[in-house]
mmCIF file of C-alpha atoms in Angstrom:
data_model
loop_
_atom_site.group_PDB
_atom_site.id
_atom_site.type_symbol
_atom_site.label_atom_id
_atom_site.label_comp_id
_atom_site.label_asym_id
_atom_site.label_seq_id
_atom_site.Cartn_x
_atom_site.Cartn_y
_atom_site.Cartn_z
ATOM 1 C CA MET A 1 14.319 13.491 -7.434
ATOM 2 C CA VAL A 2 13.458 9.727 -7.325
ATOM 3 C CA LEU A 3 15.450 9.235 -4.015
ATOM 4 C CA ASP A 4 13.504 12.239 -2.434
ATOM 5 C CA SER A 5 10.250 10.902 -3.422
ATOM 6 C CA VAL A 6 11.168 7.369 -2.031
ATOM 7 C CA LYS A 7 12.525 8.845 1.239
ATOM 8 C CA LYS A 8 9.421 10.981 1.637
ATOM 9 C CA ILE A 9 7.079 8.160 1.248
ATOM 10 C CA VAL A 10 8.958 5.689 3.406
ATOM 11 C CA ALA A 11 9.442 8.351 6.039
ATOM 12 C CA GLU A 12 5.700 8.976 6.066
ATOM 13 C CA ARG A 13 4.734 5.275 5.965
ATOM 14 C CA LEU A 14 7.083 4.354 8.760
ATOM 15 C CA ASP A 15 7.037 7.564 10.793
ATOM 16 C CA LEU A 16 10.654 7.961 10.581
ATOM 17 C CA PRO A 17 12.862 11.046 9.776
ATOM 18 C CA ALA A 18 13.834 11.186 6.232
ATOM 19 C CA GLU A 19 17.492 11.602 7.269
ATOM 20 C CA GLU A 20 17.327 7.907 8.583
ATOM 21 C CA ILE A 21 16.421 6.557 5.283
ATOM 22 C CA THR A 22 19.590 6.163 3.039
ATOM 23 C CA GLU A 23 20.396 4.449 -0.162
ATOM 24 C CA ASP A 24 22.239 1.633 1.551
ATOM 25 C CA LYS A 25 19.482 0.831 4.004
ATOM 26 C CA THR A 26 17.702 -2.438 3.312
ATOM 27 C CA PHE A 27 13.908 -2.817 3.539
ATOM 28 C CA ALA A 28 14.583 -5.335 6.299
ATOM 29 C CA GLU A 29 16.446 -2.964 8.395
ATOM 30 C CA LEU A 30 13.709 -0.341 7.942
ATOM 31 C CA GLY A 31 11.132 -2.930 8.998
ATOM 32 C CA ILE A 32 9.356 -3.233 5.608
ATOM 33 C CA ASP A 33 8.004 -6.574 4.722
ATOM 34 C CA SER A 34 6.559 -7.823 1.311
ATOM 35 C CA LEU A 35 3.117 -6.278 2.105
ATOM 36 C CA ASP A 36 4.655 -2.962 2.879
ATOM 37 C CA THR A 37 6.789 -3.044 -0.202
ATOM 38 C CA VAL A 38 3.556 -3.457 -2.443
ATOM 39 C CA GLU A 39 1.919 -0.633 -0.674
ATOM 40 C CA LEU A 40 5.086 1.541 -0.954
ATOM 41 C CA LEU A 41 5.243 0.922 -4.711
ATOM 42 C CA MET A 42 1.682 1.902 -5.175
ATOM 43 C CA ASP A 43 2.261 5.240 -3.341
ATOM 44 C CA LEU A 44 5.382 5.712 -5.426
ATOM 45 C CA GLU A 45 3.414 4.973 -8.687
ATOM 46 C CA ASP A 46 0.989 7.887 -7.564
ATOM 47 C CA GLU A 47 3.957 10.127 -6.664
ATOM 48 C CA ILE A 48 5.885 9.841 -9.765
ATOM 49 C CA GLY A 49 3.073 9.159 -12.275
ATOM 50 C CA MET A 50 4.362 5.769 -13.668
ATOM 51 C CA GLU A 51 3.610 2.080 -13.163
ATOM 52 C CA ILE A 52 6.318 0.200 -11.447
ATOM 53 C CA GLN A 53 6.635 -3.422 -12.172
ATOM 54 C CA LEU A 54 9.228 -5.272 -10.422
ATOM 55 C CA GLU A 55 10.795 -8.175 -12.243
ATOM 56 C CA GLU A 56 13.294 -8.907 -9.549
ATOM 57 C CA LYS A 57 13.756 -8.742 -5.912
ATOM 58 C CA LEU A 58 15.303 -5.465 -4.512
ATOM 59 C CA ASP A 59 16.866 -5.260 -1.206
ATOM 60 C CA THR A 60 17.769 -1.608 -0.547
ATOM 61 C CA ILE A 61 16.413 1.765 -1.151
ATOM 62 C CA GLY A 62 19.246 2.602 -3.659
ATOM 63 C CA GLU A 63 18.390 -0.566 -5.730
ATOM 64 C CA LEU A 64 14.794 0.624 -5.750
ATOM 65 C CA VAL A 65 15.827 4.254 -6.751
ATOM 66 C CA ARG A 66 18.146 2.914 -9.661
ATOM 67 C CA PHE A 67 15.427 0.574 -10.925
ATOM 68 C CA ILE A 68 12.868 3.311 -11.073
ATOM 69 C CA GLU A 69 15.415 5.712 -12.673
ATOM 70 C CA SER A 70 16.181 3.050 -15.371
ATOM 71 C CA ARG A 71 12.479 2.640 -16.124
ATOM 72 C CA GLN A 72 12.032 6.487 -16.404
ATOM 73 C CA ALA A 73 14.866 6.503 -18.859
ATOM 74 C CA GLU A 74 13.256 3.832 -21.062
ATOM 75 C CA ALA A 75 9.969 5.739 -21.074
#
């Protein structure tokens, strides 16, 4: 579910087909810079209904998904 939400938001923001967004894609490969990441996280917070505070740098879609899933498990 988290992966689907991330793919949907990234696809909409970047105007890409969701099929092109895979867990192993880096944000750099997708053309996402630090400002885009902040905006993406804000959209994700709205979509999944939880605050996302990054304590570390995440490089791939999969790392972001696993980070969110671990925070959901803690809640």
